[in-house]
């Protein structure tokens, strides 16, 4: 943690900040180790303080050995923050303006004669550069996602509902070391797969239609993975499946092969989008190419048409092109990559199967 504070202090100095108040949960955890639901970090050039309420004082002492812990009880918050910030009147203090509520601003911060600096992305920028231990944690989360997808290939059967399959995958994640799924698992069949973020329904999955499964693991240490596969149970019932699948797979391969440090998020997105446009589906790729993954399942850098984020060695990002045809369905393929000096290393290894074979004699599916 102290190395992370050193990096934050260097960034603060570059932005001419005298102190930073941090309350976003993952930023807080990243800098201090604190996993409670309520707390503020106050980081200056030579001090690190965690402010929390009575529920978390003992926990904070255990989790954040390098921090002074201050209790501010409910009802004493106006006075508590005034006392904390008294030495910083007329100094420049950062607030995470995308995290502080209007009510907190109005009650606690605005009345103080502090030279407030509204920051977004200060800690997120640090988090986007993964340390060796973080990479190992994400690799473990990716391996579990791979195993869960392999399990999905074996248990998915025609007639099973989307919700039932999603539940089985969630149980598998828990039984194999996850604290839970990284996000609500997406199992989207047939026309539902035209919705990029479909929620599992009671619809029975049918043979021959597209089936999109998007899942990730959330490990006890807080790190995530994110993986999508689309396939058919048995032979596809329309030729559209192969055309769409080939376009998405080609876009995915092309972007993955060209990811490298120095590329902007917009340039990375263009690599895949150009392939999908050439295939005639440009207007059906309705979301961004990808995003960073770590303590949050969506974090910096962003890979999308408008993103000026610059890929750096140490980033972990998804590549997830998709094509969505309303009324028919969709295809998305998503993998996780570690950006190295010489290109991108695949962190996910789930087998890609467009079609799950159907043995008509026994009416059993197998791979
Ligand atoms: N399911 C969230 C994502 O793939 O980004
Ligand atoms: Mn995903
Ligand atoms: Mn994703």
CSV table of C-alpha atoms and ligand atoms in Angstrom, one decimal:
chain,number,residue,atom,x,y,z
A,1,UNK,CA,0.0,0.0,0.0
A,2,UNK,CA,2.8,2.4,0.8
A,3,UNK,CA,4.1,2.2,-2.8
A,4,UNK,CA,0.6,3.1,-4.0
A,5,UNK,CA,0.5,6.1,-1.6
A,6,UNK,CA,3.8,7.2,-3.0
A,7,UNK,CA,2.4,7.1,-6.5
A,8,UNK,CA,-0.7,9.0,-5.4
A,9,UNK,CA,1.5,11.7,-3.7
A,10,UNK,CA,3.5,12.1,-6.9
A,11,UNK,CA,0.3,12.5,-8.9
A,12,UNK,CA,-1.0,15.0,-6.3
A,13,UNK,CA,2.2,17.0,-6.5
A,14,UNK,CA,2.0,17.1,-10.3
A,15,UNK,CA,-1.6,18.5,-9.9
A,16,UNK,CA,-0.5,20.9,-7.2
A,17,UNK,CA,-2.7,19.3,-4.6
A,18,UNK,CA,-2.0,19.7,-0.9
A,19,UNK,CA,-4.3,16.8,0.1
A,20,UNK,CA,-6.8,14.3,-1.3
A,21,UNK,CA,-10.1,13.1,0.1
A,22,UNK,CA,-11.0,9.7,-1.4
A,23,UNK,CA,-14.3,8.0,-0.9
A,24,UNK,CA,-14.9,5.7,-3.9
A,25,UNK,CA,-15.0,2.2,-2.5
A,26,UNK,CA,-12.4,0.6,-4.9
A,27,UNK,CA,-10.1,3.6,-4.7
A,28,UNK,CA,-10.3,3.4,-0.9
A,29,UNK,CA,-9.5,-0.3,-0.9
A,30,UNK,CA,-6.7,0.1,-3.4
A,31,UNK,CA,-4.9,2.7,-1.4
A,32,UNK,CA,-5.6,1.5,2.1
A,33,UNK,CA,-6.8,-2.1,2.1
A,34,UNK,CA,-10.1,-1.0,3.8
A,35,UNK,CA,-13.1,-3.1,2.7
A,36,UNK,CA,-15.8,-1.5,4.7
A,37,UNK,CA,-18.8,0.2,3.1
A,38,UNK,CA,-18.3,3.7,4.6
A,39,UNK,CA,-15.0,5.6,4.8
A,40,UNK,CA,-13.0,8.5,3.6
A,41,UNK,CA,-9.2,8.6,3.1
A,42,UNK,CA,-7.5,11.9,3.8
A,43,UNK,CA,-4.0,11.7,2.2
A,44,UNK,CA,-1.5,14.5,2.6
A,45,UNK,CA,2.2,14.7,1.7
A,46,UNK,CA,3.1,13.2,5.1
A,47,UNK,CA,0.0,11.6,6.6
A,48,UNK,CA,-2.6,9.0,5.8
A,49,UNK,CA,-5.9,9.0,7.7
A,50,UNK,CA,-9.0,6.8,7.4
A,51,UNK,CA,-12.2,8.4,8.6
A,52,UNK,CA,-15.1,6.0,9.3
A,53,UNK,CA,-18.0,5.3,11.7
A,54,UNK,CA,-18.2,3.2,14.8
A,55,UNK,CA,-19.0,0.0,12.9
A,56,UNK,CA,-15.7,-0.1,11.2
A,57,UNK,CA,-13.1,1.1,13.7
A,58,UNK,CA,-11.8,-2.3,14.7
A,59,UNK,CA,-11.9,-3.5,11.1
A,60,UNK,CA,-10.0,-0.4,9.9
A,61,UNK,CA,-7.3,-1.0,12.5
A,62,UNK,CA,-6.8,-4.6,11.2
A,63,UNK,CA,-7.0,-3.8,7.5
A,64,UNK,CA,-5.1,-0.5,7.3
A,65,UNK,CA,-2.0,-0.7,9.5
A,66,UNK,CA,-0.3,2.3,7.9
A,67,UNK,CA,-3.3,4.6,8.5
A,68,UNK,CA,-4.4,6.7,11.5
A,69,UNK,CA,-8.1,5.9,12.1
A,70,UNK,CA,-10.5,8.7,13.1
A,71,UNK,CA,-14.1,8.0,14.0
A,72,UNK,CA,-16.8,10.4,12.9
A,73,UNK,CA,-20.1,9.4,14.2
A,74,UNK,CA,-23.4,10.2,12.4
A,75,UNK,CA,-24.6,13.5,13.5
A,76,UNK,CA,-21.1,14.7,14.2
A,77,UNK,CA,-20.1,14.8,10.6
A,78,UNK,CA,-20.2,18.5,9.9
A,79,UNK,CA,-18.1,19.2,12.9
A,80,UNK,CA,-15.8,16.2,12.2
A,81,UNK,CA,-14.9,17.2,8.7
A,82,UNK,CA,-14.5,20.9,9.8
A,83,UNK,CA,-11.9,19.8,12.4
A,84,UNK,CA,-10.1,17.5,9.9
A,85,UNK,CA,-9.9,20.2,7.3
A,86,UNK,CA,-9.1,23.2,9.6
A,87,UNK,CA,-5.3,23.0,8.8
A,88,UNK,CA,-6.1,23.0,5.1
A,89,UNK,CA,-8.2,26.2,4.9
A,90,UNK,CA,-7.1,28.1,1.7
A,91,UNK,CA,-5.1,25.1,0.6
A,92,UNK,CA,-5.9,22.9,-2.4
A,93,UNK,CA,-7.7,19.7,-1.5
A,94,UNK,CA,-9.0,17.2,-4.1
A,95,UNK,CA,-12.5,15.8,-3.9
A,96,UNK,CA,-13.7,13.0,-6.2
A,97,UNK,CA,-16.4,15.0,-7.8
A,98,UNK,CA,-18.0,11.9,-9.5
A,99,UNK,CA,-18.4,10.3,-6.0
A,100,UNK,CA,-19.4,13.0,-3.6
A,101,UNK,CA,-23.1,13.5,-3.3
A,102,UNK,CA,-24.7,17.0,-3.6
A,103,UNK,CA,-25.8,16.6,0.0
A,104,UNK,CA,-22.3,15.8,1.3
A,105,UNK,CA,-21.0,18.8,-0.7
A,106,UNK,CA,-23.6,21.1,0.6
A,107,UNK,CA,-23.4,20.1,4.2
A,108,UNK,CA,-19.7,19.2,4.8
A,109,UNK,CA,-17.5,20.7,2.2
A,110,UNK,CA,-18.9,23.8,0.4
A,111,UNK,CA,-19.1,25.9,3.6
A,112,UNK,CA,-15.4,25.5,4.3
A,113,UNK,CA,-12.8,28.0,3.0
A,114,UNK,CA,-10.9,25.3,1.2
A,115,UNK,CA,-9.6,25.7,-2.4
A,116,UNK,CA,-11.4,22.6,-3.6
A,117,UNK,CA,-10.1,20.7,-6.7
A,118,UNK,CA,-12.7,18.5,-8.4
A,119,UNK,CA,-10.9,15.4,-9.6
A,120,UNK,CA,-12.1,12.4,-11.5
A,121,UNK,CA,-9.8,9.5,-12.5
A,122,UNK,CA,-6.8,10.4,-10.3
A,123,UNK,CA,-6.8,7.1,-8.5
A,124,UNK,CA,-8.4,5.2,-11.4
A,125,UNK,CA,-5.3,6.2,-13.4
A,126,UNK,CA,-3.0,4.6,-10.8
A,127,UNK,CA,-5.2,1.5,-10.7
A,128,UNK,CA,-5.1,1.0,-14.4
A,129,UNK,CA,-1.4,0.0,-14.1
A,130,UNK,CA,-1.5,-3.5,-12.6
A,131,UNK,CA,1.2,-4.7,-10.2
A,132,UNK,CA,2.4,-8.3,-10.4
A,133,UNK,CA,0.1,-9.4,-7.6
A,134,UNK,CA,-2.9,-7.8,-9.2
A,135,UNK,CA,-2.1,-9.5,-12.5
A,136,UNK,CA,-1.9,-12.9,-10.7
A,137,UNK,CA,-5.3,-12.2,-9.0
A,138,UNK,CA,-6.9,-11.3,-12.4
A,139,UNK,CA,-5.4,-14.4,-14.0
A,140,UNK,CA,-6.9,-16.5,-11.3
A,141,UNK,CA,-10.3,-14.9,-11.9
A,142,UNK,CA,-9.9,-15.4,-15.6
A,143,UNK,CA,-9.1,-19.1,-15.1
A,144,UNK,CA,-12.2,-19.5,-13.1
A,145,UNK,CA,-14.3,-17.8,-15.7
A,146,UNK,CA,-12.8,-20.1,-18.3
A,147,UNK,CA,-13.7,-23.2,-16.2
A,148,UNK,CA,-17.2,-21.9,-15.7
A,149,UNK,CA,-17.7,-21.4,-19.5
A,150,UNK,CA,-16.4,-25.0,-20.1
A,151,UNK,CA,-19.0,-26.1,-17.6
A,152,UNK,CA,-21.7,-24.1,-19.4
A,153,UNK,CA,-20.9,-26.0,-22.6
A,154,UNK,CA,-21.6,-29.3,-20.8
A,155,UNK,CA,-24.7,-28.3,-18.9
A,156,UNK,CA,-26.6,-26.1,-21.4
A,157,UNK,CA,-29.3,-28.1,-23.0
A,158,UNK,CA,-32.4,-27.3,-25.2
A,159,UNK,CA,-35.4,-26.7,-22.9
A,160,UNK,CA,-33.4,-25.3,-20.0
A,161,UNK,CA,-34.4,-21.7,-19.2
A,162,UNK,CA,-31.9,-18.9,-19.3
A,163,UNK,CA,-32.5,-18.2,-15.6
A,164,UNK,CA,-31.8,-21.8,-14.7
A,165,UNK,CA,-28.5,-21.9,-16.7
A,166,UNK,CA,-27.4,-18.6,-15.2
A,167,UNK,CA,-28.1,-20.0,-11.7
A,168,UNK,CA,-26.1,-23.1,-12.3
A,169,UNK,CA,-23.2,-21.0,-13.5
A,170,UNK,CA,-23.4,-18.8,-10.5
A,171,UNK,CA,-23.4,-21.8,-8.2
A,172,UNK,CA,-20.3,-23.1,-10.0
A,173,UNK,CA,-18.5,-19.8,-9.5
A,174,UNK,CA,-19.3,-19.9,-5.8
A,175,UNK,CA,-18.3,-23.6,-5.4
A,176,UNK,CA,-14.9,-23.0,-7.1
A,177,UNK,CA,-13.6,-20.1,-5.0
A,178,UNK,CA,-15.5,-17.0,-6.1
A,179,UNK,CA,-17.3,-14.7,-3.7
A,180,UNK,CA,-19.8,-14.3,-6.5
A,181,UNK,CA,-20.2,-13.4,-10.1
A,182,UNK,CA,-18.5,-10.2,-11.3
A,183,UNK,CA,-21.9,-8.9,-12.4
A,184,UNK,CA,-25.3,-10.4,-13.0
A,185,UNK,CA,-24.5,-13.3,-15.4
A,186,UNK,CA,-25.9,-12.8,-18.9
A,187,UNK,CA,-27.6,-15.8,-20.5
A,188,UNK,CA,-29.4,-14.6,-23.6
A,189,UNK,CA,-31.0,-16.9,-26.1
A,190,UNK,CA,-32.5,-16.4,-29.5
A,191,UNK,CA,-33.9,-12.9,-30.0
A,192,UNK,CA,-32.9,-12.0,-26.4
A,193,UNK,CA,-29.2,-12.2,-27.5
A,194,UNK,CA,-29.9,-9.1,-29.6
A,195,UNK,CA,-29.8,-7.2,-26.3
A,196,UNK,CA,-26.2,-6.7,-25.3
A,197,UNK,CA,-27.1,-6.5,-21.6
A,198,UNK,CA,-30.0,-8.9,-21.4
A,199,UNK,CA,-31.1,-10.3,-18.1
A,200,UNK,CA,-31.8,-14.0,-17.9
A,201,UNK,CA,-35.5,-14.8,-18.3
A,202,UNK,CA,-37.7,-17.8,-18.0
A,203,UNK,CA,-37.4,-18.4,-21.8
A,204,UNK,CA,-36.4,-22.0,-22.6
A,205,UNK,CA,-33.2,-22.1,-24.7
A,206,UNK,CA,-33.8,-23.7,-28.1
A,207,UNK,CA,-31.5,-25.7,-30.3
A,208,UNK,CA,-30.1,-23.9,-33.3
A,209,UNK,CA,-30.4,-20.3,-32.1
A,210,UNK,CA,-27.7,-18.0,-30.8
A,211,UNK,CA,-26.9,-18.4,-27.1
A,212,UNK,CA,-24.7,-15.6,-25.5
A,213,UNK,CA,-23.2,-16.2,-22.1
A,214,UNK,CA,-21.3,-13.3,-20.5
A,215,UNK,CA,-19.8,-14.0,-17.0
A,216,UNK,CA,-17.0,-13.2,-14.7
A,217,UNK,CA,-15.7,-14.2,-11.3
A,218,UNK,CA,-15.3,-11.9,-8.3
A,219,UNK,CA,-12.6,-13.3,-6.1
A,220,UNK,CA,-12.4,-12.8,-2.3
A,221,UNK,CA,-9.5,-10.4,-2.9
A,222,UNK,CA,-11.8,-8.1,-4.9
A,223,UNK,CA,-10.5,-8.8,-8.4
A,224,UNK,CA,-12.7,-9.6,-11.4
A,225,UNK,CA,-12.7,-11.3,-14.8
A,226,UNK,CA,-15.1,-10.8,-17.8
A,227,UNK,CA,-15.7,-13.4,-20.5
A,228,UNK,CA,-18.3,-13.8,-23.3
A,229,UNK,CA,-19.0,-16.7,-25.7
A,230,UNK,CA,-21.8,-17.1,-28.2
A,231,UNK,CA,-22.7,-20.5,-29.6
A,232,UNK,CA,-25.5,-22.7,-30.8
A,233,UNK,CA,-26.8,-25.9,-29.3
A,234,UNK,CA,-26.6,-28.0,-32.4
A,235,UNK,CA,-26.5,-26.7,-35.9
A,236,UNK,CA,-27.7,-23.1,-36.4
A,237,UNK,CA,-31.1,-22.9,-37.9
A,238,UNK,CA,-30.2,-19.8,-40.1
A,239,UNK,CA,-27.2,-19.0,-42.3
A,240,UNK,CA,-27.1,-15.6,-40.5
A,241,UNK,CA,-25.4,-17.2,-37.6
A,242,UNK,CA,-22.2,-18.1,-39.4
A,243,UNK,CA,-22.0,-14.7,-41.3
A,244,UNK,CA,-22.4,-12.8,-38.0
A,245,UNK,CA,-20.1,-15.1,-36.0
A,246,UNK,CA,-17.3,-14.9,-38.6
A,247,UNK,CA,-17.5,-11.1,-38.7
A,248,UNK,CA,-17.3,-10.8,-34.9
A,249,UNK,CA,-14.5,-13.4,-34.6
A,250,UNK,CA,-12.5,-11.6,-37.3
A,251,UNK,CA,-13.0,-8.2,-35.6
A,252,UNK,CA,-12.0,-9.7,-32.3
A,253,UNK,CA,-8.8,-11.4,-33.7
A,254,UNK,CA,-7.8,-8.3,-35.6
A,255,UNK,CA,-8.1,-6.0,-32.5
A,256,UNK,CA,-6.4,-8.6,-30.2
A,257,UNK,CA,-3.4,-8.9,-32.6
A,258,UNK,CA,-2.8,-5.2,-32.7
A,259,UNK,CA,-3.3,-4.1,-29.1
A,260,UNK,CA,-0.1,-2.4,-27.9
A,261,UNK,CA,1.1,0.4,-25.6
A,262,UNK,CA,0.6,3.8,-27.2
A,263,UNK,CA,-2.7,3.0,-28.9
A,264,UNK,CA,-5.6,5.2,-27.9
A,265,UNK,CA,-8.9,3.7,-26.8
A,266,UNK,CA,-10.4,5.1,-30.0
A,267,UNK,CA,-7.7,3.5,-32.2
A,268,UNK,CA,-8.2,0.1,-30.6
A,269,UNK,CA,-12.0,0.4,-31.1
A,270,UNK,CA,-11.5,1.3,-34.8
A,271,UNK,CA,-9.4,-1.8,-35.4
A,272,UNK,CA,-12.5,-4.0,-34.6
A,273,UNK,CA,-15.1,-1.6,-35.9
A,274,UNK,CA,-13.5,-1.4,-39.4
A,275,UNK,CA,-13.7,-5.2,-39.8
A,276,UNK,CA,-17.4,-5.2,-38.8
A,277,UNK,CA,-18.2,-2.3,-41.1
A,278,UNK,CA,-16.6,-4.1,-44.0
A,279,UNK,CA,-18.8,-7.1,-43.3
A,280,UNK,CA,-21.8,-4.8,-43.6
A,281,UNK,CA,-22.8,-4.7,-39.9
A,282,UNK,CA,-21.3,-1.4,-38.8
A,283,UNK,CA,-24.5,0.0,-37.4
A,284,UNK,CA,-25.1,-3.2,-35.4
A,285,UNK,CA,-22.0,-2.9,-33.2
A,286,UNK,CA,-23.8,-0.7,-30.7
A,287,UNK,CA,-21.3,-0.5,-27.9
A,288,UNK,CA,-17.6,0.2,-27.2
A,289,UNK,CA,-14.9,-2.4,-27.8
A,290,UNK,CA,-13.8,-2.8,-24.2
A,291,UNK,CA,-12.7,-1.6,-20.8
A,292,UNK,CA,-10.2,-2.1,-18.1
A,293,UNK,CA,-10.8,-4.8,-15.4
A,294,UNK,CA,-9.5,-5.0,-11.9
A,295,UNK,CA,-11.0,-4.2,-8.5
A,296,UNK,CA,-14.0,-2.9,-10.6
A,297,UNK,CA,-15.3,-4.9,-13.6
A,298,UNK,CA,-15.4,-1.7,-15.6
A,299,UNK,CA,-12.5,0.6,-15.1
A,300,UNK,CA,-9.9,2.6,-17.0
A,301,UNK,CA,-8.8,2.5,-19.7
A,302,UNK,CA,-11.8,2.7,-21.9
A,303,UNK,CA,-11.7,1.3,-25.4
A,304,UNK,CA,-14.4,3.1,-27.4
A,305,UNK,CA,-14.9,5.5,-30.4
A,306,UNK,CA,-14.5,8.6,-28.2
A,307,UNK,CA,-11.8,7.4,-25.8
A,308,UNK,CA,-8.5,9.3,-25.6
A,309,UNK,CA,-7.2,6.9,-23.0
A,310,UNK,CA,-3.8,5.7,-24.1
A,311,UNK,CA,-3.0,2.0,-23.6
A,312,UNK,CA,0.0,1.4,-21.4
A,313,UNK,CA,2.0,-1.7,-20.5
A,314,UNK,CA,0.4,-3.0,-17.3
A,315,UNK,CA,-3.2,-2.4,-18.3
A,316,UNK,CA,-5.7,-5.2,-18.3
A,317,UNK,CA,-8.5,-4.8,-20.8
A,318,UNK,CA,-11.4,-6.6,-22.5
A,319,UNK,CA,-11.9,-6.9,-26.2
A,320,UNK,CA,-15.6,-7.6,-26.9
A,321,UNK,CA,-17.0,-6.8,-30.3
A,322,UNK,CA,-20.6,-7.7,-31.0
A,323,UNK,CA,-23.2,-7.6,-33.6
A,324,UNK,CA,-26.9,-7.4,-32.6
A,325,UNK,CA,-29.8,-7.9,-35.0
A,326,UNK,CA,-33.1,-7.0,-33.4
A,327,UNK,CA,-35.7,-9.8,-33.7
A,328,UNK,CA,-33.0,-12.4,-34.7
A,329,UNK,CA,-30.3,-12.3,-32.0
A,330,UNK,CA,-26.7,-11.4,-31.6
A,331,UNK,CA,-23.1,-12.6,-31.2
A,332,UNK,CA,-20.4,-11.2,-28.9
A,333,UNK,CA,-17.0,-12.6,-28.2
A,334,UNK,CA,-15.1,-11.2,-25.2
A,335,UNK,CA,-11.6,-12.0,-23.9
A,336,UNK,CA,-9.3,-10.4,-21.3
A,337,UNK,CA,-5.8,-9.2,-22.2
A,338,UNK,CA,-2.7,-7.9,-20.4
A,339,UNK,CA,-0.9,-5.2,-22.3
A,340,UNK,CA,2.8,-5.8,-22.4
A,341,UNK,CA,5.6,-3.8,-24.0
A,342,UNK,CA,5.5,-6.0,-27.1
A,343,UNK,CA,1.7,-6.5,-27.5
A,344,UNK,CA,-1.2,-8.2,-25.7
A,345,UNK,CA,-1.1,-11.4,-23.7
A,346,UNK,CA,-4.4,-13.4,-23.6
A,347,UNK,CA,-5.5,-13.9,-20.0
A,348,UNK,CA,-8.7,-15.8,-20.9
A,349,UNK,CA,-8.4,-19.2,-22.7
A,350,UNK,CA,-12.0,-20.5,-22.8
A,351,UNK,CA,-12.5,-22.6,-25.9
A,352,UNK,CA,-14.3,-20.9,-28.6
A,353,UNK,CA,-17.1,-23.1,-30.0
A,354,UNK,CA,-19.5,-21.7,-32.5
A,355,UNK,CA,-21.6,-24.9,-32.5
A,356,UNK,CA,-22.2,-27.4,-29.8
A,357,UNK,CA,-22.6,-30.8,-31.5
A,358,UNK,CA,-25.9,-32.6,-31.2
A,359,UNK,CA,-26.0,-36.4,-31.3
A,360,UNK,CA,-29.4,-37.1,-32.9
A,361,UNK,CA,-29.3,-40.8,-32.0
A,362,UNK,CA,-29.1,-40.3,-28.3
A,363,UNK,CA,-30.6,-36.8,-28.2
A,364,UNK,CA,-27.6,-35.8,-26.1
A,365,UNK,CA,-25.4,-32.8,-26.5
A,366,UNK,CA,-21.7,-33.1,-26.1
A,367,UNK,CA,-18.6,-31.2,-27.2
B,1,LIG,N1,-21.1,-7.7,-19.0
B,1,LIG,C1,-20.4,-6.6,-18.9
B,1,LIG,C2,-19.3,-6.4,-19.9
B,1,LIG,O1,-19.0,-7.3,-20.6
B,1,LIG,O2,-18.7,-5.4,-20.0
B,2,LIG,MN1,-18.7,-9.3,-20.2
B,3,LIG,MN1,-16.8,-6.5,-20.6
